[in-house]
Coordinates of C-alpha atoms in Angstrom, one line a residue:
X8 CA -23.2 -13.9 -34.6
X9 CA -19.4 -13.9 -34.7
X10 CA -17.1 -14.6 -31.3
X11 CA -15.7 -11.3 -29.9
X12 CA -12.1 -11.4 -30.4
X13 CA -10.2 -11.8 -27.1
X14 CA -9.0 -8.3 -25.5
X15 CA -5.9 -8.1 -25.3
X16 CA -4.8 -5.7 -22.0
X17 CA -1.7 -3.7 -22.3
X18 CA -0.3 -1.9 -18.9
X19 CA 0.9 1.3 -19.6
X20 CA 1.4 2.5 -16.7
X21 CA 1.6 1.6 -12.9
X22 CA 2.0 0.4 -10.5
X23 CA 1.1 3.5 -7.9
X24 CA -1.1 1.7 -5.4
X25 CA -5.0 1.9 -5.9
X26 CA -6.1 4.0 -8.9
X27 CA -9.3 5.2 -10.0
X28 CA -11.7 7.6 -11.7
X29 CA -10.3 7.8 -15.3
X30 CA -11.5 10.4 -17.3
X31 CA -10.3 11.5 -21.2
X32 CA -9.9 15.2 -21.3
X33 CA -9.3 15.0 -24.8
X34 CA -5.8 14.4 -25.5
X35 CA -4.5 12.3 -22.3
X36 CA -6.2 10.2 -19.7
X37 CA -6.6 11.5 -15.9
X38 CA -7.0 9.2 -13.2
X39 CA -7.0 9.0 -9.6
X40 CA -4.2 7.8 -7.5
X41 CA -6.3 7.7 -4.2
X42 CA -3.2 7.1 -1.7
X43 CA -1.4 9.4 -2.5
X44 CA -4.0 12.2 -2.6
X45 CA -3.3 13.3 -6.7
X46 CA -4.6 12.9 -10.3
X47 CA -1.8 11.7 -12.9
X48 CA -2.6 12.1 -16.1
X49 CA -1.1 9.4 -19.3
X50 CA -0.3 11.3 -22.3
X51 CA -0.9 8.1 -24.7
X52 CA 1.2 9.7 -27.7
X53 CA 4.8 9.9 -25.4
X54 CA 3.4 7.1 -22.9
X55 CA 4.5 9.5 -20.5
X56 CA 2.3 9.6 -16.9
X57 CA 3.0 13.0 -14.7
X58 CA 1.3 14.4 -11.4
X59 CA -1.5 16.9 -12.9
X60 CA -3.0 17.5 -9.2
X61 CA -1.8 16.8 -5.7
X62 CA -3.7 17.4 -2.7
X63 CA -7.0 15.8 -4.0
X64 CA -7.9 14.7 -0.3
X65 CA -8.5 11.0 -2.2
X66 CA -10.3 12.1 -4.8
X67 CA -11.6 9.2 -6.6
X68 CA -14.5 9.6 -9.7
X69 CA -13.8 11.9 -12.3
X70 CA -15.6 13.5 -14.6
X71 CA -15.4 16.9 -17.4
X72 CA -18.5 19.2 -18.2
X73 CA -18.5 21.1 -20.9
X74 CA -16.4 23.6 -19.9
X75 CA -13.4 21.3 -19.3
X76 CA -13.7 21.8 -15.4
X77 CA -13.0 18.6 -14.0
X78 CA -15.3 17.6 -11.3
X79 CA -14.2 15.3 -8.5
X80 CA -15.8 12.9 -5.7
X81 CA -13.1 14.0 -2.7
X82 CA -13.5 10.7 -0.3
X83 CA -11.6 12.3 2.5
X84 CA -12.5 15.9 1.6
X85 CA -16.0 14.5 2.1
X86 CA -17.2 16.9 -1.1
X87 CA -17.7 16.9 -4.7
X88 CA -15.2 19.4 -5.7
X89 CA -14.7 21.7 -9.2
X90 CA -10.9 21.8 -10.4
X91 CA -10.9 24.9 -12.8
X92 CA -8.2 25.3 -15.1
X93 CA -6.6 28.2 -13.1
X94 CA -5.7 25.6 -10.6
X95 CA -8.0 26.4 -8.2
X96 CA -10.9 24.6 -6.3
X97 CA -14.7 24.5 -5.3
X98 CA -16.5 23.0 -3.2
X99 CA -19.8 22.6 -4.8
X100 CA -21.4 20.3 -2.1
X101 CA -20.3 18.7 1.0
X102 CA -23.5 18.1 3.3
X103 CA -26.7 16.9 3.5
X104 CA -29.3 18.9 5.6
X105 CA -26.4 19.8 7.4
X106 CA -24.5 16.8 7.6
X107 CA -21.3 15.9 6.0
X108 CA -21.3 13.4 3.0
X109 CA -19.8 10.4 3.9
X110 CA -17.4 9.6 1.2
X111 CA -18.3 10.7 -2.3
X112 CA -17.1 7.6 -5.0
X113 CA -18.3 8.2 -8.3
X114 CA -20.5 10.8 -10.2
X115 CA -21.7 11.1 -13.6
X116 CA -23.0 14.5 -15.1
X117 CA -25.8 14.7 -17.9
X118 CA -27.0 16.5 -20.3
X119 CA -28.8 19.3 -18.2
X120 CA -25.8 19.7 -16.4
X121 CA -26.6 18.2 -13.2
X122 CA -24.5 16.1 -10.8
X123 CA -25.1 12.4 -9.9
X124 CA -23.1 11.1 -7.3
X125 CA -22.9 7.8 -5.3
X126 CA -21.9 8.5 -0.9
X127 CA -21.1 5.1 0.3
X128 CA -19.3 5.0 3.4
X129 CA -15.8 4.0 3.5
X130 CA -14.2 5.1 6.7
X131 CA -13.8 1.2 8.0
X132 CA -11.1 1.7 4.9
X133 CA -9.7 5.0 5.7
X134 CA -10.8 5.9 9.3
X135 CA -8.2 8.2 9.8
X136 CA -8.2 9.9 6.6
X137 CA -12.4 10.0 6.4
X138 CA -13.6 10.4 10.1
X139 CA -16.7 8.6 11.0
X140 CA -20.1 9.1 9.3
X141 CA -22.7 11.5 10.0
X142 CA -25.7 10.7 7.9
X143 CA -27.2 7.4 8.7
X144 CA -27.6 6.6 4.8
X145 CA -25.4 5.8 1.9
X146 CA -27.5 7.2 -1.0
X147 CA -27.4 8.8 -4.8
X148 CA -27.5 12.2 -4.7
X149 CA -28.0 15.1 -7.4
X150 CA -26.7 18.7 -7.9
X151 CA -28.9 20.6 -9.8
X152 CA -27.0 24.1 -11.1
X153 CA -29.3 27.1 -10.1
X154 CA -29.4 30.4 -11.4
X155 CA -27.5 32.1 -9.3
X156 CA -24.4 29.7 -9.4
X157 CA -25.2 27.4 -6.5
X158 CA -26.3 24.1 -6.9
X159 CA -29.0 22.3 -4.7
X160 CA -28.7 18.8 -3.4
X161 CA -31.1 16.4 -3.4
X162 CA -31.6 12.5 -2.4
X163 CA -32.5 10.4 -5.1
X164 CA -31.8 7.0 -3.6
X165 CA -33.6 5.7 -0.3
X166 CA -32.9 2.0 -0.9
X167 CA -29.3 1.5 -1.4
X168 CA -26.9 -0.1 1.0
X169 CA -23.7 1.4 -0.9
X170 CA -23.9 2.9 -4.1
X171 CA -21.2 2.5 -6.4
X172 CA -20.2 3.6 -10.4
X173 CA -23.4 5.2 -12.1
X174 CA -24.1 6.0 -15.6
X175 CA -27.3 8.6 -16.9
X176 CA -28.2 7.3 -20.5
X177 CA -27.8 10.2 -23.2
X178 CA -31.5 10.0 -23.3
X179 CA -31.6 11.5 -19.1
X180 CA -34.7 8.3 -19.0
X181 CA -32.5 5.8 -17.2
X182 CA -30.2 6.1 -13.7
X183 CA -28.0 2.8 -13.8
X184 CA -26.6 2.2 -10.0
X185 CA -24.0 -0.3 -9.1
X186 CA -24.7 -1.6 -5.8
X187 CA -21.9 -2.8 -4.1
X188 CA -22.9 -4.2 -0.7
X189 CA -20.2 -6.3 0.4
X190 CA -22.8 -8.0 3.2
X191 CA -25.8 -7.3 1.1
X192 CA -26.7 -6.8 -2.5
X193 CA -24.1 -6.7 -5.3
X194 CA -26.2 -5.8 -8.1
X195 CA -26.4 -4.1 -11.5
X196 CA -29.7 -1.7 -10.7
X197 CA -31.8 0.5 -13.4
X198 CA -33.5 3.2 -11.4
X199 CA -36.1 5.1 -14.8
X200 CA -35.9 8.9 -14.5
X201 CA -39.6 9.9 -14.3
X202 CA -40.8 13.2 -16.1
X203 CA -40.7 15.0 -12.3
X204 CA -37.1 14.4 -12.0
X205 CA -37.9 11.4 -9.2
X206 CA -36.3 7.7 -9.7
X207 CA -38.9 5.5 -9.8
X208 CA -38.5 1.9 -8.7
X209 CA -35.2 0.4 -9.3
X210 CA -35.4 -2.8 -11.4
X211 CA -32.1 -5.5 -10.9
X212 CA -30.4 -6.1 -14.5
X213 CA -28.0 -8.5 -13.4
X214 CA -27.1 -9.8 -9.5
X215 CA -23.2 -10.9 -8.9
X216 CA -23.9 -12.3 -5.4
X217 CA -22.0 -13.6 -3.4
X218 CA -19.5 -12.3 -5.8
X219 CA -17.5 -9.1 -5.9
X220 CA -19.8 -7.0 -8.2
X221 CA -19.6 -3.4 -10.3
X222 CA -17.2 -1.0 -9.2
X223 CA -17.2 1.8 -12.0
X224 CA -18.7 1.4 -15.8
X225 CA -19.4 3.1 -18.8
X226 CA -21.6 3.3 -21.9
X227 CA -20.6 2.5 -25.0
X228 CA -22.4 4.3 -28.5
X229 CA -24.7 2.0 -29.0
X230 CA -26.3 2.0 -25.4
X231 CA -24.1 -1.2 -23.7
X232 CA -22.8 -1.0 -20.5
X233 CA -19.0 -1.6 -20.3
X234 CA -18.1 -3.0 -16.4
X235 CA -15.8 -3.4 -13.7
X236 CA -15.9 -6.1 -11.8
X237 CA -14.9 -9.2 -10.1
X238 CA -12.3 -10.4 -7.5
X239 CA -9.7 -13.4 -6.5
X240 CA -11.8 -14.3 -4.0
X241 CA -14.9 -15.8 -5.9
X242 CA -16.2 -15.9 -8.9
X243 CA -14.8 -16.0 -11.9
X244 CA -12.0 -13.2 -11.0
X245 CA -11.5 -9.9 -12.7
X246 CA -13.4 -9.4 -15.3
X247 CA -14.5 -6.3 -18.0
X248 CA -18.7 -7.5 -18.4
X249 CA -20.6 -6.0 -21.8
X250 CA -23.9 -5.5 -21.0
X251 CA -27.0 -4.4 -23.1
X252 CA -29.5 -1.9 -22.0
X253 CA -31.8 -4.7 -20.3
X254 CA -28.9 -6.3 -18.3
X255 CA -28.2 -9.0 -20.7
X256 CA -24.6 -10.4 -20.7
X257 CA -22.9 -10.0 -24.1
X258 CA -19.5 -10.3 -23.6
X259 CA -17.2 -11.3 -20.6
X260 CA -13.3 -10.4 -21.1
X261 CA -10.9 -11.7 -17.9
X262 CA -8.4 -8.7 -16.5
X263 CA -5.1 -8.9 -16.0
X264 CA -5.6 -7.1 -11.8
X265 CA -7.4 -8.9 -9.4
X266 CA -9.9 -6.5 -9.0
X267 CA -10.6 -3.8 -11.7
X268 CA -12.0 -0.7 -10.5
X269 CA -13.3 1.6 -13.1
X270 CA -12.9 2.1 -16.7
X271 CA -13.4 4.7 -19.6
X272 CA -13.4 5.7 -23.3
X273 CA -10.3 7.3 -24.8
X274 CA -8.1 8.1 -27.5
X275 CA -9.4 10.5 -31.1
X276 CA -11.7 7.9 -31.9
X277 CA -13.0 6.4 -28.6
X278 CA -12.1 3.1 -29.5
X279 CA -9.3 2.7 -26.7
X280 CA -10.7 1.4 -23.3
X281 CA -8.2 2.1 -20.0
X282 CA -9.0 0.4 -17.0
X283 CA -7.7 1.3 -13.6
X284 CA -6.9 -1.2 -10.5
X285 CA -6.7 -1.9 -7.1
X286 CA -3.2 -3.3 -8.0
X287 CA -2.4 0.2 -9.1
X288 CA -1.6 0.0 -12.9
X289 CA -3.1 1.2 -15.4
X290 CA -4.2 -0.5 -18.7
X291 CA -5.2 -0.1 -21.8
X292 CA -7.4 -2.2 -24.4
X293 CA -8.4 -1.6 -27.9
X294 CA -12.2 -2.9 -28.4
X295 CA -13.1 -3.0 -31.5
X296 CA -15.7 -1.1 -30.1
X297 CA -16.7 2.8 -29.8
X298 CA -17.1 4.7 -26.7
X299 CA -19.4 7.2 -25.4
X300 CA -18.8 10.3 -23.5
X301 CA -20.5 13.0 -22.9
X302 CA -17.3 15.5 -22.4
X303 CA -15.1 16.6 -24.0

């Protein structure tokens, strides 16, 4: 089996202070820009970045359905919100049997239409923009659309410490979960989808402790995982991991940031990976490999 080339990163973008949540639309790359409250959005063709949102109460994950809505995990709105092309925005949840969400991170939508999202609590970050908790768990959650228009919530997650990035295979049998415990587990998790709709028990694919683990991910088109991670504190830094289905390490490319937060397919082909940072820059690497998205 031949070596995988090195990546080679190229920053196109940045710096902004933390960024997050990248999502292709189609023809430019939006991403979060979670201190200043807005989405910018990097039109690759005139390597030109400008403000597509502001007010996004720290929106963070990202993520299109298939009517080019982009849907949003609003930390400090507390909410998974809908940004419809008119400009305007819903919420379409924001408690838990009458509780507020703590603060939404990531989500991943799948082929039935229905939300995943991760609710860690980050208000020791952002107390004064987040407010203090009110549910005494930091779980997965999912938004199933009804008939009617609303969407019911439901917890899918009763052992998780703080839930990061997620990714639904294309096949809706597999739930992968990055726990991101910074005084617990830091793991790569594989919760299977059972035929009710329940997670059954989660099985650990890979385990970073006492390591900085997975902040955001995706899946490539053959099935691997492709993952943020890593910090300057231990370990072996920032790093872009290639999984396979089963956990299996296959590659391991070093980042140019410190700490990589989140990354996702782009460009006509999906060949182009962009990774965001806590440095605040954006980059971008070709792969050699193909991406998968579900939208657009």
């Amino acid at each position: 089996m031949a070596k995988p080339l090195r990546w080679q990163f190229q920053q196109v973008a940045g710096p902004f202070g933390l960024t997050e949540g990248p999502a292709w639309d189609g023809e430019a790359l939006l991403f979060s820009n979670l201190p200043n409250s807005r989405i910018l959005r990097y039109r690759p063709e005139t390597q030109e970045t400008e403000t597509w949102r502001q007010g996004t109460r720290m929106a963070n994950g990202l993520m299109l359905d298939r009517h080019g809505r982009i849907h949003a995990c609003e930390a400090a709105g507390r909410c998974i919100a809908c940004y419809h092309p008119d400009g305007s925005r819903t919420v379409i949840a924001g408690a838990f049997q009458g509780r507020r969400l703590n603060s939404p991170n990531d989500l991943a939508i799948d082929l039935k239409g229905r939300i995943w999202f991760s609710d860690p609590d980050y208000s020791s970050h952002w107390a004064e923009a987040i407010g203090p908790p009110e549910l005494e768990h930091k779980s997965i959650y999912r938004l199933d659309p009804q008939t009617d228009g609303s969407w019911s919530i439901r917890r899918m997650t009763h052992d998780t410490a703080r839930p990061n990035g997620l990714l639904v295979t294309p096949d809706l049998r597999t739930l992968y979960v990055a726990e991101s415990d910074f005084r617990g587990d830091r793991q790569l998790r594989a919760y299977p989808i059972l035929e009710d709709g329940d997670l059954g028990p989660c099985e650990v694919l890979y385990d970073f402790a006492p390591h900085r683990g997975i902040d955001g991910m995706c899946l490539d088109g053959e099935g691997n995982l492709v993952a943020a991670a890593g910090w300057e504190k231990s370990g072996p830094g920032g790093m872009i991991y290639v999984f396979d289905p089963g956990g299996r390490v296959l590659e391991r490319h070093p980042t140019p940031c410190q700490r990589p937060t989140n990354c996702s397919w782009g460009g006509h082909d999906l060949r182009t990976l962009y990774l965001t940072s806590v440095c605040g820059r954006l980059y971008r690497i070709e792969t050699g490999r193909k991406g998968w998205l579900l939208y657009p």
